[in-house]
Amino acid sequence: MAYDPRTVALSADLFHPPLPLDPRPVQALHNEMFVARTPAYTSFNVTPQGPVLSNPPVAPNSVSQVAFREDRVQIREEVTSLTVEDFAARVGEVGRKLATARSIPVYVGQVVTLRSLVNPQGYDDARQYLKEGMFRFEDEPETFGRPANLFGLRMVFPASEDETTTFGLRIESFAADPRSLFVEVQGTFGPVLTQRDLSPLSERVLETYRFLTTRALSFIKRFDASNRGPGPGR
């Protein structure tokens, strides 16, 4: 049983030592992209929170931007056509260019968040999958005296001696489409010295996506109808 996750949002926060909210280095970075004839973003704006590079929305609720804050830069793609691989490359490019433009010695941390939709194959309704397949509820929710219209699960896998990354996982039913599960994976990573090698900035996006497509989807598969074993007393 194979799933086809549909990625709807990608986000990466690169944390750095606090810097003044000076728009000039960001404007120079934007100009450099245009000179190279490969501009990732078409617009440059200065907001009270800091400079922002962005693209016009291509669909309702779509976002394509990079926001520069005092202690971080946040790259976001929501409801756009950018692939995970292209997003990973963009995170690496923005991280390298910003480190050069602002003389950043180290990114003190990185958080990658990926959100996807997945359709269970043994259920027509994701709420039914969660209620009956994953949670094995019978009449327990009736305790509340009213029906639930959203079910979900949240888990956190902390860093350890063998695993240096903390991963957070959310699996929920999706109000906009009852057939789909909403799956969010958030990876929290440690420092990267900019003078050495910034390739981890991109690789961490791909690592987070691998956690989603291998571990998270394997977990979901275990509770899908055709793979489910008998529950206690059944």
C-alpha atoms as a PDB file:
ATOM      1  CA  MET A   1       0.000   0.000   0.000  1.00  0.00           C
ATOM      2  CA  ALA A   2       1.589   3.252  -1.175  1.00  0.00           C
ATOM      3  CA  TYR A   3       0.506   6.774  -0.306  1.00  0.00           C
ATOM      4  CA  ASP A   4       0.861   9.923  -2.368  1.00  0.00           C
ATOM      5  CA  PRO A   5       1.390  12.802   0.100  1.00  0.00           C
ATOM      6  CA  ARG A   6       0.381  16.220  -1.217  1.00  0.00           C
ATOM      7  CA  THR A   7       2.626  18.840   0.333  1.00  0.00           C
ATOM      8  CA  VAL A   8       0.691  22.038   1.022  1.00  0.00           C
ATOM      9  CA  ALA A   9       3.139  24.046   3.156  1.00  0.00           C
ATOM     10  CA  LEU A  10       6.896  24.246   3.672  1.00  0.00           C
ATOM     11  CA  SER A  11       8.661  26.477   6.163  1.00  0.00           C
ATOM     12  CA  ALA A  12      12.222  26.866   7.405  1.00  0.00           C
ATOM     13  CA  ASP A  13      13.422  29.174  10.187  1.00  0.00           C
ATOM     14  CA  LEU A  14      17.157  29.882  10.337  1.00  0.00           C
ATOM     15  CA  PHE A  15      18.063  31.412  13.695  1.00  0.00           C
ATOM     16  CA  HIS A  16      21.109  33.686  14.010  1.00  0.00           C
ATOM     17  CA  PRO A  17      22.549  36.080  16.608  1.00  0.00           C
ATOM     18  CA  PRO A  18      20.380  39.233  16.849  1.00  0.00           C
ATOM     19  CA  LEU A  19      21.006  41.853  14.151  1.00  0.00           C
ATOM     20  CA  PRO A  20      19.601  45.345  13.553  1.00  0.00           C
ATOM     21  CA  LEU A  21      16.616  45.422  11.194  1.00  0.00           C
ATOM     22  CA  ASP A  22      18.588  47.057   8.366  1.00  0.00           C
ATOM     23  CA  PRO A  23      16.813  46.646   4.997  1.00  0.00           C
ATOM     24  CA  ARG A  24      19.830  47.623   2.876  1.00  0.00           C
ATOM     25  CA  PRO A  25      21.615  44.223   2.897  1.00  0.00           C
ATOM     26  CA  VAL A  26      18.322  42.532   2.004  1.00  0.00           C
ATOM     27  CA  GLN A  27      17.708  44.942  -0.853  1.00  0.00           C
ATOM     28  CA  ALA A  28      21.237  44.251  -2.121  1.00  0.00           C
ATOM     29  CA  LEU A  29      20.519  40.511  -1.920  1.00  0.00           C
ATOM     30  CA  HIS A  30      17.335  41.009  -3.917  1.00  0.00           C
ATOM     31  CA  ASN A  31      19.203  43.022  -6.557  1.00  0.00           C
ATOM     32  CA  GLU A  32      21.855  40.299  -6.779  1.00  0.00           C
ATOM     33  CA  MET A  33      19.177  37.732  -7.577  1.00  0.00           C
ATOM     34  CA  PHE A  34      17.871  39.875 -10.417  1.00  0.00           C
ATOM     35  CA  VAL A  35      21.353  40.443 -11.840  1.00  0.00           C
ATOM     36  CA  ALA A  36      21.859  36.663 -11.832  1.00  0.00           C
ATOM     37  CA  ARG A  37      18.615  36.400 -13.864  1.00  0.00           C
ATOM     38  CA  THR A  38      17.262  33.811 -11.456  1.00  0.00           C
ATOM     39  CA  PRO A  39      15.194  35.877  -9.019  1.00  0.00           C
ATOM     40  CA  ALA A  40      13.480  33.687  -6.459  1.00  0.00           C
ATOM     41  CA  TYR A  41      11.259  36.611  -5.424  1.00  0.00           C
ATOM     42  CA  THR A  42       9.827  39.485  -7.435  1.00  0.00           C
ATOM     43  CA  SER A  43       9.017  41.986  -4.669  1.00  0.00           C
ATOM     44  CA  PHE A  44      10.985  43.710  -1.920  1.00  0.00           C
ATOM     45  CA  ASN A  45       9.121  45.430   0.922  1.00  0.00           C
ATOM     46  CA  VAL A  46      10.011  46.912   4.285  1.00  0.00           C
ATOM     47  CA  THR A  47       7.514  46.159   7.058  1.00  0.00           C
ATOM     48  CA  PRO A  48       7.530  47.174  10.747  1.00  0.00           C
ATOM     49  CA  GLN A  49       8.685  43.612  11.547  1.00  0.00           C
ATOM     50  CA  GLY A  50      11.526  43.677   9.005  1.00  0.00           C
ATOM     51  CA  PRO A  51      12.253  43.354   5.264  1.00  0.00           C
ATOM     52  CA  VAL A  52      10.310  40.812   3.197  1.00  0.00           C
ATOM     53  CA  LEU A  53      10.941  39.304  -0.222  1.00  0.00           C
ATOM     54  CA  SER A  54       7.844  37.792  -1.819  1.00  0.00           C
ATOM     55  CA  ASN A  55       6.035  36.589  -4.916  1.00  0.00           C
ATOM     56  CA  PRO A  56       2.409  37.377  -5.831  1.00  0.00           C
ATOM     57  CA  PRO A  57      -0.106  34.700  -4.761  1.00  0.00           C
ATOM     58  CA  VAL A  58      -0.805  32.071  -7.404  1.00  0.00           C
ATOM     59  CA  ALA A  59      -3.885  30.653  -5.657  1.00  0.00           C
ATOM     60  CA  PRO A  60      -6.128  31.472  -2.686  1.00  0.00           C
ATOM     61  CA  ASN A  61      -4.160  31.338   0.600  1.00  0.00           C
ATOM     62  CA  SER A  62      -0.843  30.881  -1.214  1.00  0.00           C
ATOM     63  CA  VAL A  63       2.325  32.368   0.296  1.00  0.00           C
ATOM     64  CA  SER A  64       5.798  32.588  -1.235  1.00  0.00           C
ATOM     65  CA  GLN A  65       8.116  34.750   0.829  1.00  0.00           C
ATOM     66  CA  VAL A  66      11.221  35.123   2.940  1.00  0.00           C
ATOM     67  CA  ALA A  67      10.918  37.341   6.015  1.00  0.00           C
ATOM     68  CA  PHE A  68      13.966  38.817   7.739  1.00  0.00           C
ATOM     69  CA  ARG A  69      13.632  39.318  11.475  1.00  0.00           C
ATOM     70  CA  GLU A  70      15.982  40.444  14.203  1.00  0.00           C
ATOM     71  CA  ASP A  71      17.011  36.917  15.203  1.00  0.00           C
ATOM     72  CA  ARG A  72      15.988  34.755  12.240  1.00  0.00           C
ATOM     73  CA  VAL A  73      15.088  34.457   8.593  1.00  0.00           C
ATOM     74  CA  GLN A  74      11.943  32.523   7.710  1.00  0.00           C
ATOM     75  CA  ILE A  75      11.389  31.000   4.255  1.00  0.00           C
ATOM     76  CA  ARG A  76       7.776  29.970   3.511  1.00  0.00           C
ATOM     77  CA  GLU A  77       5.979  28.310   0.613  1.00  0.00           C
ATOM     78  CA  GLU A  78       2.296  27.550   1.083  1.00  0.00           C
ATOM     79  CA  VAL A  79      -0.048  26.299  -1.664  1.00  0.00           C
ATOM     80  CA  THR A  80       2.534  26.872  -4.407  1.00  0.00           C
ATOM     81  CA  SER A  81       4.056  24.570  -7.020  1.00  0.00           C
ATOM     82  CA  LEU A  82       7.558  24.541  -5.494  1.00  0.00           C
ATOM     83  CA  THR A  83       8.794  20.989  -4.860  1.00  0.00           C
ATOM     84  CA  VAL A  84      10.434  19.910  -1.626  1.00  0.00           C
ATOM     85  CA  GLU A  85      13.759  19.555  -3.460  1.00  0.00           C
ATOM     86  CA  ASP A  86      13.496  23.068  -4.900  1.00  0.00           C
ATOM     87  CA  PHE A  87      12.503  24.434  -1.516  1.00  0.00           C
ATOM     88  CA  ALA A  88      15.533  22.774   0.070  1.00  0.00           C
ATOM     89  CA  ALA A  89      17.763  24.401  -2.546  1.00  0.00           C
ATOM     90  CA  ARG A  90      16.117  27.774  -1.907  1.00  0.00           C
ATOM     91  CA  VAL A  91      16.708  27.499   1.845  1.00  0.00           C
ATOM     92  CA  GLY A  92      20.381  26.802   1.192  1.00  0.00           C
ATOM     93  CA  GLU A  93      20.679  29.699  -1.261  1.00  0.00           C
ATOM     94  CA  VAL A  94      19.014  32.244   1.027  1.00  0.00           C
ATOM     95  CA  GLY A  95      21.044  31.018   4.000  1.00  0.00           C
ATOM     96  CA  ARG A  96      24.357  31.338   2.120  1.00  0.00           C
ATOM     97  CA  LYS A  97      23.606  34.746   0.640  1.00  0.00           C
ATOM     98  CA  LEU A  98      22.376  36.170   3.942  1.00  0.00           C
ATOM     99  CA  ALA A  99      25.420  34.859   5.821  1.00  0.00           C
ATOM    100  CA  THR A 100      27.659  36.669   3.337  1.00  0.00           C
ATOM    101  CA  ALA A 101      25.626  39.877   3.178  1.00  0.00           C
ATOM    102  CA  ARG A 102      25.334  40.226   6.961  1.00  0.00           C
ATOM    103  CA  SER A 103      28.580  38.513   8.065  1.00  0.00           C
ATOM    104  CA  ILE A 104      26.690  35.922  10.107  1.00  0.00           C
ATOM    105  CA  PRO A 105      29.221  33.559  11.737  1.00  0.00           C
ATOM    106  CA  VAL A 106      26.752  30.866  12.780  1.00  0.00           C
ATOM    107  CA  TYR A 107      23.138  29.829  12.432  1.00  0.00           C
ATOM    108  CA  VAL A 108      22.394  28.887  16.013  1.00  0.00           C
ATOM    109  CA  GLY A 109      19.470  26.633  15.087  1.00  0.00           C
ATOM    110  CA  GLN A 110      17.095  25.587  12.333  1.00  0.00           C
ATOM    111  CA  VAL A 111      13.448  24.536  12.402  1.00  0.00           C
ATOM    112  CA  VAL A 112      11.847  22.880   9.355  1.00  0.00           C
ATOM    113  CA  THR A 113       8.078  22.405   9.152  1.00  0.00           C
ATOM    114  CA  LEU A 114       6.351  20.384   6.420  1.00  0.00           C
ATOM    115  CA  ARG A 115       2.588  19.949   6.071  1.00  0.00           C
ATOM    116  CA  SER A 116       1.015  17.387   3.762  1.00  0.00           C
ATOM    117  CA  LEU A 117      -2.329  15.761   3.027  1.00  0.00           C
ATOM    118  CA  VAL A 118      -2.642  11.970   2.816  1.00  0.00           C
ATOM    119  CA  ASN A 119      -5.683   9.877   1.907  1.00  0.00           C
ATOM    120  CA  PRO A 120      -6.166   6.614   3.837  1.00  0.00           C
ATOM    121  CA  GLN A 121      -6.861   3.826   1.364  1.00  0.00           C
ATOM    122  CA  GLY A 122      -9.154   1.662   3.467  1.00  0.00           C
ATOM    123  CA  TYR A 123     -11.492   4.459   4.591  1.00  0.00           C
ATOM    124  CA  ASP A 124     -13.539   7.053   2.723  1.00  0.00           C
ATOM    125  CA  ASP A 125     -13.426   9.420   5.700  1.00  0.00           C
ATOM    126  CA  ALA A 126     -10.240  10.312   7.596  1.00  0.00           C
ATOM    127  CA  ARG A 127     -12.245  10.785  10.786  1.00  0.00           C
ATOM    128  CA  GLN A 128     -13.404   7.188  10.535  1.00  0.00           C
ATOM    129  CA  TYR A 129      -9.805   6.084   9.949  1.00  0.00           C
ATOM    130  CA  LEU A 130      -8.628   7.845  13.116  1.00  0.00           C
ATOM    131  CA  LYS A 131     -11.603   6.892  15.262  1.00  0.00           C
ATOM    132  CA  GLU A 132     -11.920   3.250  14.257  1.00  0.00           C
ATOM    133  CA  GLY A 133      -8.584   2.357  12.670  1.00  0.00           C
ATOM    134  CA  MET A 134      -5.976   4.191  14.745  1.00  0.00           C
ATOM    135  CA  PHE A 135      -7.697   4.837  18.076  1.00  0.00           C
ATOM    136  CA  ARG A 136     -10.032   1.794  18.023  1.00  0.00           C
ATOM    137  CA  PHE A 137     -12.781   3.840  19.687  1.00  0.00           C
ATOM    138  CA  GLU A 138     -16.185   2.257  20.109  1.00  0.00           C
ATOM    139  CA  ASP A 139     -18.628   4.259  22.219  1.00  0.00           C
ATOM    140  CA  GLU A 140     -15.988   6.089  24.320  1.00  0.00           C
ATOM    141  CA  PRO A 141     -16.473   9.513  22.616  1.00  0.00           C
ATOM    142  CA  GLU A 142     -20.139   9.419  23.597  1.00  0.00           C
ATOM    143  CA  THR A 143     -18.951  10.421  27.084  1.00  0.00           C
ATOM    144  CA  PHE A 144     -18.895  14.030  25.824  1.00  0.00           C
ATOM    145  CA  GLY A 145     -22.569  13.968  24.893  1.00  0.00           C
ATOM    146  CA  ARG A 146     -21.978  15.297  21.402  1.00  0.00           C
ATOM    147  CA  PRO A 147     -20.227  14.021  18.266  1.00  0.00           C
ATOM    148  CA  ALA A 148     -16.627  15.010  17.516  1.00  0.00           C
ATOM    149  CA  ASN A 149     -15.873  16.361  14.041  1.00  0.00           C
ATOM    150  CA  LEU A 150     -12.063  16.333  14.333  1.00  0.00           C
ATOM    151  CA  PHE A 151      -9.707  13.653  15.651  1.00  0.00           C
ATOM    152  CA  GLY A 152      -5.986  13.944  16.027  1.00  0.00           C
ATOM    153  CA  LEU A 153      -2.718  12.766  17.503  1.00  0.00           C
ATOM    154  CA  ARG A 154       0.476  14.605  18.483  1.00  0.00           C
ATOM    155  CA  MET A 155       3.819  13.005  19.289  1.00  0.00           C
ATOM    156  CA  VAL A 156       7.299  14.392  20.010  1.00  0.00           C
ATOM    157  CA  PHE A 157      10.489  12.399  19.489  1.00  0.00           C
ATOM    158  CA  PRO A 158      13.276  14.141  21.431  1.00  0.00           C
ATOM    159  CA  ALA A 159      16.941  14.173  20.553  1.00  0.00           C
ATOM    160  CA  SER A 160      19.133  11.467  22.077  1.00  0.00           C
ATOM    161  CA  GLU A 161      22.679  10.139  21.902  1.00  0.00           C
ATOM    162  CA  ASP A 162      21.848   8.326  18.668  1.00  0.00           C
ATOM    163  CA  GLU A 163      19.427  10.884  17.167  1.00  0.00           C
ATOM    164  CA  THR A 164      20.494  14.534  17.313  1.00  0.00           C
ATOM    165  CA  THR A 165      17.247  15.903  15.883  1.00  0.00           C
ATOM    166  CA  THR A 166      13.939  16.473  17.647  1.00  0.00           C
ATOM    167  CA  PHE A 167      10.917  15.629  15.503  1.00  0.00           C
ATOM    168  CA  GLY A 168       7.336  16.607  16.216  1.00  0.00           C
ATOM    169  CA  LEU A 169       4.458  14.826  14.459  1.00  0.00           C
ATOM    170  CA  ARG A 170       0.783  15.807  14.141  1.00  0.00           C
ATOM    171  CA  ILE A 171      -1.831  13.637  12.446  1.00  0.00           C
ATOM    172  CA  GLU A 172      -5.352  15.048  12.271  1.00  0.00           C
ATOM    173  CA  SER A 173      -8.491  14.887  10.226  1.00  0.00           C
ATOM    174  CA  PHE A 174      -8.777  17.807   7.801  1.00  0.00           C
ATOM    175  CA  ALA A 175     -11.886  19.971   7.970  1.00  0.00           C
ATOM    176  CA  ALA A 176     -11.622  21.204   4.363  1.00  0.00           C
ATOM    177  CA  ASP A 177     -11.567  17.646   2.966  1.00  0.00           C
ATOM    178  CA  PRO A 178     -13.030  14.792   5.072  1.00  0.00           C
ATOM    179  CA  ARG A 179     -11.165  12.215   2.963  1.00  0.00           C
ATOM    180  CA  SER A 180      -7.712  13.559   3.881  1.00  0.00           C
ATOM    181  CA  LEU A 181      -5.418  13.330   6.856  1.00  0.00           C
ATOM    182  CA  PHE A 182      -3.435  16.446   7.737  1.00  0.00           C
ATOM    183  CA  VAL A 183       0.138  15.411   8.547  1.00  0.00           C
ATOM    184  CA  GLU A 184       2.678  17.859   9.948  1.00  0.00           C
ATOM    185  CA  VAL A 185       6.328  17.070  10.693  1.00  0.00           C
ATOM    186  CA  GLN A 186       8.571  19.599  12.415  1.00  0.00           C
ATOM    187  CA  GLY A 187      12.306  19.006  12.705  1.00  0.00           C
ATOM    188  CA  THR A 188      14.418  21.003  15.181  1.00  0.00           C
ATOM    189  CA  PHE A 189      18.144  21.070  14.441  1.00  0.00           C
ATOM    190  CA  GLY A 190      21.290  22.452  16.072  1.00  0.00           C
ATOM    191  CA  PRO A 191      23.872  25.053  15.009  1.00  0.00           C
ATOM    192  CA  VAL A 192      25.649  25.391  11.650  1.00  0.00           C
ATOM    193  CA  LEU A 193      28.938  27.291  11.349  1.00  0.00           C
ATOM    194  CA  THR A 194      28.727  29.391   8.206  1.00  0.00           C
ATOM    195  CA  GLN A 195      32.508  29.437   7.622  1.00  0.00           C
ATOM    196  CA  ARG A 196      32.627  25.679   7.133  1.00  0.00           C
ATOM    197  CA  ASP A 197      29.741  24.194   5.153  1.00  0.00           C
ATOM    198  CA  LEU A 198      26.155  25.377   4.768  1.00  0.00           C
ATOM    199  CA  SER A 199      24.914  22.312   2.891  1.00  0.00           C
ATOM    200  CA  PRO A 200      23.160  21.061   6.092  1.00  0.00           C
ATOM    201  CA  LEU A 201      20.627  23.884   5.678  1.00  0.00           C
ATOM    202  CA  SER A 202      19.262  22.155   2.570  1.00  0.00           C
ATOM    203  CA  GLU A 203      19.831  18.590   3.742  1.00  0.00           C
ATOM    204  CA  ARG A 204      17.775  19.182   6.873  1.00  0.00           C
ATOM    205  CA  VAL A 205      14.722  20.006   4.754  1.00  0.00           C
ATOM    206  CA  LEU A 206      15.153  16.701   2.923  1.00  0.00           C
ATOM    207  CA  GLU A 207      15.724  14.843   6.205  1.00  0.00           C
ATOM    208  CA  THR A 208      12.450  16.205   7.578  1.00  0.00           C
ATOM    209  CA  TYR A 209      10.664  15.130   4.404  1.00  0.00           C
ATOM    210  CA  ARG A 210      12.163  11.630   4.690  1.00  0.00           C
ATOM    211  CA  PHE A 211      10.805  11.403   8.238  1.00  0.00           C
ATOM    212  CA  LEU A 212       7.359  12.188   6.812  1.00  0.00           C
ATOM    213  CA  THR A 213       7.483   9.838   3.825  1.00  0.00           C
ATOM    214  CA  THR A 214       9.084   6.877   5.606  1.00  0.00           C
ATOM    215  CA  ARG A 215       8.407   6.870   9.331  1.00  0.00           C
ATOM    216  CA  ALA A 216       5.165   8.871   9.488  1.00  0.00           C
ATOM    217  CA  LEU A 217       3.563   7.167   6.490  1.00  0.00           C
ATOM    218  CA  SER A 218       4.670   3.728   7.745  1.00  0.00           C
ATOM    219  CA  PHE A 219       2.961   4.514  11.042  1.00  0.00           C
ATOM    220  CA  ILE A 220      -0.223   5.595   9.237  1.00  0.00           C
ATOM    221  CA  LYS A 221      -0.163   2.449   7.113  1.00  0.00           C
ATOM    222  CA  ARG A 222      -0.233   0.187  10.168  1.00  0.00           C
ATOM    223  CA  PHE A 223      -3.764   1.353  10.990  1.00  0.00           C
ATOM    224  CA  ASP A 224      -5.231   1.427   7.484  1.00  0.00           C
ATOM    225  CA  ALA A 225      -8.032  -1.108   7.020  1.00  0.00           C
ATOM    226  CA  SER A 226      -6.261  -3.786   4.966  1.00  0.00           C
ATOM    227  CA  ASN A 227      -3.202  -3.780   7.278  1.00  0.00           C
ATOM    228  CA  ARG A 228      -4.991  -3.600  10.615  1.00  0.00           C
ATOM    229  CA  GLY A 229      -4.773  -6.574  12.911  1.00  0.00           C
ATOM    230  CA  PRO A 230      -7.544  -7.550  15.351  1.00  0.00           C
ATOM    231  CA  GLY A 231      -7.852  -5.321  18.378  1.00  0.00           C
ATOM    232  CA  PRO A 232      -8.056  -6.509  21.978  1.00  0.00           C
ATOM    233  CA  GLY A 233     -11.003  -8.827  22.429  1.00  0.00           C
ATOM    234  CA  ARG A 234     -11.921  -8.761  18.729  1.00  0.00           C
END
